[in-house]
Short mmCIF file of C-alpha atoms in Angstrom, two decimals:
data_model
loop_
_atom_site.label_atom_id
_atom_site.label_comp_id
_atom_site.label_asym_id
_atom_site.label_seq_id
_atom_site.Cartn_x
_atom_site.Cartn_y
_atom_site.Cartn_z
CA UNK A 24 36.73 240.13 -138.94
CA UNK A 25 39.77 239.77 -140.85
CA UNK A 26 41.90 239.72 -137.86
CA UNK A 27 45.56 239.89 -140.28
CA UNK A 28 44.10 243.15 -141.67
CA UNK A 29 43.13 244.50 -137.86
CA UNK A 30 46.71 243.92 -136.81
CA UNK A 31 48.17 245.41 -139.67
CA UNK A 32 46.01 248.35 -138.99
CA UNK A 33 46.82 248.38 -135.56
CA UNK A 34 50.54 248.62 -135.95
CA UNK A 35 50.26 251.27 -138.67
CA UNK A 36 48.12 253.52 -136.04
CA UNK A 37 51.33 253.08 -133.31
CA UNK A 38 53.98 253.97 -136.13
CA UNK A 39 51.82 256.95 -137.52
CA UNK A 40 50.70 258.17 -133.78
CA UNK A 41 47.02 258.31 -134.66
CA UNK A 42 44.08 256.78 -136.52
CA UNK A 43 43.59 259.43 -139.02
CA UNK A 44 47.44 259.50 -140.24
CA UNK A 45 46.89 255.38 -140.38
CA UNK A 46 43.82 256.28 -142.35
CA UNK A 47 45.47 258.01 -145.16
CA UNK A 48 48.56 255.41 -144.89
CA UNK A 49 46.28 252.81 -145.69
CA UNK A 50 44.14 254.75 -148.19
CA UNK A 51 41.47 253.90 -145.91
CA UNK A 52 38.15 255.68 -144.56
CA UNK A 53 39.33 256.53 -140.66
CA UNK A 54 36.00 254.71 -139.59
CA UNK A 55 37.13 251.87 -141.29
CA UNK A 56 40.78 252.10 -139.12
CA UNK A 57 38.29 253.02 -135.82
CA UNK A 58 36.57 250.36 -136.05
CA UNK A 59 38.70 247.53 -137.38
CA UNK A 60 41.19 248.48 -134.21
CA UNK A 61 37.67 248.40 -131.81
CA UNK A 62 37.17 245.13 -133.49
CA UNK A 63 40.42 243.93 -132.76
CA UNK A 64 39.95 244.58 -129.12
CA UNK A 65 37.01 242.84 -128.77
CA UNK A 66 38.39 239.40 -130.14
CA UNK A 67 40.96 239.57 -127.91
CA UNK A 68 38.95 241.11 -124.69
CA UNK A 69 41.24 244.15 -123.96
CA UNK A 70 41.54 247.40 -124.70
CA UNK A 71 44.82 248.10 -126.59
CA UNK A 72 44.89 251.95 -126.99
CA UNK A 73 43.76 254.41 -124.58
CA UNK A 74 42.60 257.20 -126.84
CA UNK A 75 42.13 260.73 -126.26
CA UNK A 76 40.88 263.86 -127.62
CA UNK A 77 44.52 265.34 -129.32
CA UNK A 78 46.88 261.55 -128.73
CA UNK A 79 46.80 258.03 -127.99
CA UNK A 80 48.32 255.70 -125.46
CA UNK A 81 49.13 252.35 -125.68
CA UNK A 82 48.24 250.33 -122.38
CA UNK A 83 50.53 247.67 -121.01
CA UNK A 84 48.94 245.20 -122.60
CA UNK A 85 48.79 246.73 -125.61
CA UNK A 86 52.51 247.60 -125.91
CA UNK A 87 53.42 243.60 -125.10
CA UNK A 88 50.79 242.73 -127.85
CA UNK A 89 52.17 245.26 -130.55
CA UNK A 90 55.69 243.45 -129.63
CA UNK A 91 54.11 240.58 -131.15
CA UNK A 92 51.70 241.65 -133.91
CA UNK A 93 55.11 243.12 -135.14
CA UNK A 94 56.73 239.78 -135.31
CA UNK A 95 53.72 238.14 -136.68
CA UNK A 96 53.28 240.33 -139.45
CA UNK A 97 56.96 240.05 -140.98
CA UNK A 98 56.92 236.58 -140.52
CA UNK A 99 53.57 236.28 -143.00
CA UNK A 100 55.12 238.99 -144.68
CA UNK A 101 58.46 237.25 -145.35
CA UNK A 102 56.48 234.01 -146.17
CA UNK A 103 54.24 235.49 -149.05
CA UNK A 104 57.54 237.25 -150.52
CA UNK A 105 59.23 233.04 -150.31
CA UNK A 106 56.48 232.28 -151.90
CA UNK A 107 56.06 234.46 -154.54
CA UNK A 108 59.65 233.92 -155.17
CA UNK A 109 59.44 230.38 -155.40
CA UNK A 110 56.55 230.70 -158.68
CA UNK A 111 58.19 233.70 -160.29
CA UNK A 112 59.91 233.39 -163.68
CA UNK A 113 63.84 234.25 -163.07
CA UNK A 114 64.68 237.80 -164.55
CA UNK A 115 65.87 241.07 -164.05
CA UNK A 116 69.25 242.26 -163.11
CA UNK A 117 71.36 240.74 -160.17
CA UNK A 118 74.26 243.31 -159.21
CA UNK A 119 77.63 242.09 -157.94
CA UNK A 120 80.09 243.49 -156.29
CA UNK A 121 83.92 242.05 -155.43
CA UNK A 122 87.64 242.39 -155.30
CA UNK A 123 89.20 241.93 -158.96
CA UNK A 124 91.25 238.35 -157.49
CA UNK A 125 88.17 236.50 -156.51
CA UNK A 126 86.40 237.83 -159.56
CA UNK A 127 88.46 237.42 -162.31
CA UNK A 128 88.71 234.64 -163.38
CA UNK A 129 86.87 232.48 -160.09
CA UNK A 130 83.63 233.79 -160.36
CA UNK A 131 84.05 235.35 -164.17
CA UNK A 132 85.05 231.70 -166.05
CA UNK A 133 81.00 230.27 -164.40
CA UNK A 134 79.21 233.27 -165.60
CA UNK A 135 78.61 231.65 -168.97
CA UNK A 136 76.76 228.69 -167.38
CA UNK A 137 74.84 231.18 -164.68
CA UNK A 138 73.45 232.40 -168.04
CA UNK A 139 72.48 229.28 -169.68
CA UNK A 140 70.86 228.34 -166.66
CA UNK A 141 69.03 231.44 -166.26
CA UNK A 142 68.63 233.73 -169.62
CA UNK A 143 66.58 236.43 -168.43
CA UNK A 144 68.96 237.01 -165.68
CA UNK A 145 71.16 240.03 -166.44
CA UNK A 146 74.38 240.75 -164.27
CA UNK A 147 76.33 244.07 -163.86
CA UNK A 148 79.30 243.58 -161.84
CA UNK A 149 81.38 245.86 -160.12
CA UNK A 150 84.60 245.35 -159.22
CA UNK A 151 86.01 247.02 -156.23
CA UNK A 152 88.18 247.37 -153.40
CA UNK A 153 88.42 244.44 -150.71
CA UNK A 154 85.50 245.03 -148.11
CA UNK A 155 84.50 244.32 -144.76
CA UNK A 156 80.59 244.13 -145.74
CA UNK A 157 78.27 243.95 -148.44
CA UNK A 158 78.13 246.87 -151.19
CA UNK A 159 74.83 248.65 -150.51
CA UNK A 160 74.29 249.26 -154.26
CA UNK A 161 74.63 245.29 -154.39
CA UNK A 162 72.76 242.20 -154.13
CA UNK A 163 75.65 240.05 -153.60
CA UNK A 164 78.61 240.99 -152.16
CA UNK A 165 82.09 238.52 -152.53
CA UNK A 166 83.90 239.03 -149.20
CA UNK A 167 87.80 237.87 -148.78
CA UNK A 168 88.53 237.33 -145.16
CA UNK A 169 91.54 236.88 -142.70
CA UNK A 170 91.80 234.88 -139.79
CA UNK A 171 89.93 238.33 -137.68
CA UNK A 172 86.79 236.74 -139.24
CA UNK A 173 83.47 238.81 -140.18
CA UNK A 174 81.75 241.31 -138.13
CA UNK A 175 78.40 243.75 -138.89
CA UNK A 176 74.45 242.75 -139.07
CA UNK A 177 74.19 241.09 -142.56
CA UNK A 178 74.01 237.71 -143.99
CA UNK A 179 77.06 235.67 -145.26
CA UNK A 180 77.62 232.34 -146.73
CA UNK A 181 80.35 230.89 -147.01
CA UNK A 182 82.20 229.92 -150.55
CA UNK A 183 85.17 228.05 -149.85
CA UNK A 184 88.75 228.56 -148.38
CA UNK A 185 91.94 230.18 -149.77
CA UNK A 186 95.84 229.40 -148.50
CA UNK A 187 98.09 231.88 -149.32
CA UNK A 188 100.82 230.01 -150.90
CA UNK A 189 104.38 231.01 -152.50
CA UNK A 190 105.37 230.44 -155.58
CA UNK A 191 107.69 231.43 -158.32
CA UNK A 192 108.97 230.48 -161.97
CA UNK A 193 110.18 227.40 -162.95
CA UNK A 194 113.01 229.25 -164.54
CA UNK A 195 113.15 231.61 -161.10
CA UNK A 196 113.72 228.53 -158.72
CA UNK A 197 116.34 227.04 -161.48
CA UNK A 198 118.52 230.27 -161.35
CA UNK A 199 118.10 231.16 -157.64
CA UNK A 200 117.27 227.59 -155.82
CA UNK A 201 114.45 225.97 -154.16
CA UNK A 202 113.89 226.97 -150.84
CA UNK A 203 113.92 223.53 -148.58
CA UNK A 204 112.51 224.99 -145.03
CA UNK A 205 111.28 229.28 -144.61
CA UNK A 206 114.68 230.11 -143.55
CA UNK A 207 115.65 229.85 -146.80
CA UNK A 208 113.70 232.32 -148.20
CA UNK A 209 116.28 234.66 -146.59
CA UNK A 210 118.06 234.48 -149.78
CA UNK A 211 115.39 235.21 -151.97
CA UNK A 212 113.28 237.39 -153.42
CA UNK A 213 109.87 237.54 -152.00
CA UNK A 214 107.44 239.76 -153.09
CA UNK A 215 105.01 240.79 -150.38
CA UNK A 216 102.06 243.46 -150.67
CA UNK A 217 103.06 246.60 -148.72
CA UNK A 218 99.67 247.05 -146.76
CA UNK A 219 98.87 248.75 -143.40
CA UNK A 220 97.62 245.33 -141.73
CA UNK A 221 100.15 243.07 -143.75
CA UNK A 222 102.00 241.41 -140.59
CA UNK A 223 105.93 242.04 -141.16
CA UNK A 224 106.70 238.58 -139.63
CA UNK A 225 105.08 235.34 -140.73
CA UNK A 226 104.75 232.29 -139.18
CA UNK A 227 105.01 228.90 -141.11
CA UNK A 228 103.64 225.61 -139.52
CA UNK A 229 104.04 222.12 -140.54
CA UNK A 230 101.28 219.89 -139.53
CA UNK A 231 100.81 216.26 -139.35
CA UNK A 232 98.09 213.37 -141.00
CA UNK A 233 95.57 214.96 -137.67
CA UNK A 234 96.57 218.57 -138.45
CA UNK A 235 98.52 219.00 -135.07
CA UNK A 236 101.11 221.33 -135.70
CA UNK A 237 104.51 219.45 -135.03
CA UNK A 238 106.50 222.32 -136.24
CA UNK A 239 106.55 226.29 -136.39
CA UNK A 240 108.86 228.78 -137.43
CA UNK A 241 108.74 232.88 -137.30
CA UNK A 242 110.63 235.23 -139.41
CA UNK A 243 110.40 238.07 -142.02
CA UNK A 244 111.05 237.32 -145.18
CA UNK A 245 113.22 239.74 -146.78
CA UNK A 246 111.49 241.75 -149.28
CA UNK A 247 112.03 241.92 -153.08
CA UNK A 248 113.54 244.88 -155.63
CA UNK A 249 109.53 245.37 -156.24
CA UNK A 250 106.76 246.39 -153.70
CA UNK A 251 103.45 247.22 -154.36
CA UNK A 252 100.23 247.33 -152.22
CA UNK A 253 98.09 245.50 -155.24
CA UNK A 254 99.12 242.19 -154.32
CA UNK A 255 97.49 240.90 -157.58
CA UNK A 256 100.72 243.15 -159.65
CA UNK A 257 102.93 241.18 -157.37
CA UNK A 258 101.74 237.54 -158.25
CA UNK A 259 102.28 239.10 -161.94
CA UNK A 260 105.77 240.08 -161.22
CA UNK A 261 106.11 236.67 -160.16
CA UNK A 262 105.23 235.35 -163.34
CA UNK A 263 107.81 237.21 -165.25
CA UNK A 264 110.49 235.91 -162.91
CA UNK A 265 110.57 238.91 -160.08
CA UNK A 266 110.77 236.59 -157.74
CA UNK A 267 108.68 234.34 -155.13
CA UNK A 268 104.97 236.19 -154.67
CA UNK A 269 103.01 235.23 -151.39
CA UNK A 270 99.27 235.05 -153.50
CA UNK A 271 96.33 233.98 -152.18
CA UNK A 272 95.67 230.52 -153.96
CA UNK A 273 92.40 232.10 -155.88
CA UNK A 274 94.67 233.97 -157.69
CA UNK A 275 97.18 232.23 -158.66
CA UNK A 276 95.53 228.78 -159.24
CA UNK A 277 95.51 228.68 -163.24
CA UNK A 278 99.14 229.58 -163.67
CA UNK A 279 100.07 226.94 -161.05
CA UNK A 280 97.61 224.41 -163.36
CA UNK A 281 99.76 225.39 -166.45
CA UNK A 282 103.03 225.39 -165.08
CA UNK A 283 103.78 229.07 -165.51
CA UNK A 284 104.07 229.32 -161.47
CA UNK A 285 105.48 226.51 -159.20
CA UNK A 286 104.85 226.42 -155.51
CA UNK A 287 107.24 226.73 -152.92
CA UNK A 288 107.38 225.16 -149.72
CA UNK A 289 104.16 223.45 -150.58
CA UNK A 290 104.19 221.69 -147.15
CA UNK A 291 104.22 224.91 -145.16
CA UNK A 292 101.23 226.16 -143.88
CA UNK A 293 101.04 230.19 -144.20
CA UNK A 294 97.75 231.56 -143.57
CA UNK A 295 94.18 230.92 -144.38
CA UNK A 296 91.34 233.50 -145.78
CA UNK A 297 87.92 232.97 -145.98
CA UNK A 298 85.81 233.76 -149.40
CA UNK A 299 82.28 234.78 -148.45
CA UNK A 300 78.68 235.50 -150.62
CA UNK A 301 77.35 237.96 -148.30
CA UNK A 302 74.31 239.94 -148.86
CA UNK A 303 72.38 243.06 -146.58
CA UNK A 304 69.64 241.20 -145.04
CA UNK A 305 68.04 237.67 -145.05
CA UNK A 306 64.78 239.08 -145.29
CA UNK A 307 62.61 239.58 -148.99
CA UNK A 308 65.49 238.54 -151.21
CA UNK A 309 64.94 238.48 -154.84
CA UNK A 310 64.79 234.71 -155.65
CA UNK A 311 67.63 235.34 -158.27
CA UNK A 312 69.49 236.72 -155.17
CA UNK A 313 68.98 233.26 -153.48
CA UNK A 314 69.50 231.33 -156.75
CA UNK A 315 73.18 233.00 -157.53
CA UNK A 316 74.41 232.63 -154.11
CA UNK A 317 73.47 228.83 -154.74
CA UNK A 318 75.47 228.53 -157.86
CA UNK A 319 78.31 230.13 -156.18
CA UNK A 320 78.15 227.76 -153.60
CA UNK A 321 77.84 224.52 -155.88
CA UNK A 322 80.93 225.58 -157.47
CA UNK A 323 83.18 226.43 -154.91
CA UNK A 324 82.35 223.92 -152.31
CA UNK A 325 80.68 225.80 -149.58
CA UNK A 326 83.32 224.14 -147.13
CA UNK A 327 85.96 224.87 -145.40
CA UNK A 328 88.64 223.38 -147.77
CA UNK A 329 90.77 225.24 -151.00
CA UNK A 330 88.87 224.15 -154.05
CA UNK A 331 91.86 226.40 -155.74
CA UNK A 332 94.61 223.88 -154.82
CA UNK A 333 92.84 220.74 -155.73
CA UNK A 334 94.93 218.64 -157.49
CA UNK A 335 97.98 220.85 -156.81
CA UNK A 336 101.31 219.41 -155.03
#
């Protein structure tokens, strides 16, 4: 007896509610299902099913034993699919989903090599508003996070950290002064977005060589001539001298490179998000799921540091 088969035949009679709906399920003869399921009992020396002329029953130990068939056959399940995986040629077409900051340029400027490593691989990537789970209509997912953290049954890996950080022009800062300590920026212009959950007072904490905090200061920083809820328009605005934009380092980390922006109070600590690869489920993941999750991961770190400010003052 193939005793795999029986249990998978087994289950499928439970989750149909009788041997002749498992029969047609399986595209098998229902004396086939009888007796593979009579077989099944025999090996194990109980009866599983109590059967009857118009429904079936399952008996106690029947209904603790389906528990486990269950669990059995996903795991084999899940390790044919890993294996499969692991032989078959990379191709098809991975869909990605994201806000615009952490796509473009982050993730956009390694898509070239992605390719290169993997040419069959196609990717169609949509870019959308900043969620709180995976897209369903994608395999991976690019998650921003606060400090609330993530919450719902799926799978999420994380990419790397981002400090929100303030910064301005060159030219700005020459005109209008460089803030020395956050009560400064009460003279200046700071452009903040204007969202629901944005908190209206920040705090700013200076830490020392352990991290301890050994300093902390609360206030709300009076807002610029410009509001907007896109905060990516804002860290634009700062770039054309609008004033100082509180951006999340992932989005402002090539202008700081080039000199376009300069950071502010660079030894003030603001906040800290979280940028995740998050995907529905663990389970039967196309390998070139697996494989660009990976890549993401090799490039941004995978730890809890801001690969954006590397290198930065």
């Amino acid at each position: 007896m193939d005793q795999l088969k029986a249990m998978r035949v087994f289950v499928r009679v439970i989750d149909e509610g009788s041997f002749a709906g498992a029969a047609r399920a399986l595209d098998l003869a229902p004396a086939v299902v009888t007796r593979l399921v009579a077989d099944l009992e025999e090996q194990i020396g109980a009866r599983l099913i109590n059967r009857t002329t118009r429904s079936l029953a399952l008996t106690e130990v029947g209904a603790n034993y389906l528990e486990r068939v269950r669990q059995i056959v996903a795991d084999v399940d899940e390790a044919n699919a890993y294996a499969f995986s692991a032989t078959e040629e990379l191709r098809g077409v991975l869909r990605v989903a994201g806000p615009a900051p952490l796509l473009m340029p982050s993730v956009v400027r390694h898509l070239p090599e992605f390719r290169r490593r993997y040419p069959k691989v196609d990717i169609d990537v949509a870019v959308v508003p900043p969620l709180q789970a995976p897209d369903e209509n994608a395999d991976v997912t690019l998650l921003v996070q606060g400090p609330r953290g993530l919450e719902g049954d799926f799978v999420a890996r994380l990419l790397a950290h981002s400090e929100v950080v303030l910064c301005a022009t060159p030219a700005y800062l020459d005109s209008r002064g460089r803030p020395a300590e956050p009560r400064d920026l009460a003279q200046q212009a700071v452009l903040v977005p204007d969202l629901p959950l944005a908190p209206r007072e920040w705090t700013f904490t200076r830490h020392d060589e352990q991290g301890r905090v050994v300093e902390a200061v609360s206030l709300a920083p009076r807002r610029g001539a410009l509001s907007s809820e896109n905060a990516g328009l804002l860290s634009s605005a700062a770039t054309f001298g609008m004033g100082i934009a509180a951006s999340l380092s992932l989005t402002v980390a090539d202008a700081l490179h080039n000199g376009t922006l300069e950071r502010v109070l660079p030894q003030w600590h603001v906040a800290t998000y979280k940028a995740y690869a998050a995907m529905p489920s663990r389970k039967h993941l196309p390998k070139r799921t697996r494989v660009f999750t990976d890549f993401l991961i090799e490039k941004f770190g995978g730890q809890p540091r801001d690969p954006w400010l590397s290198g930065f003052g």
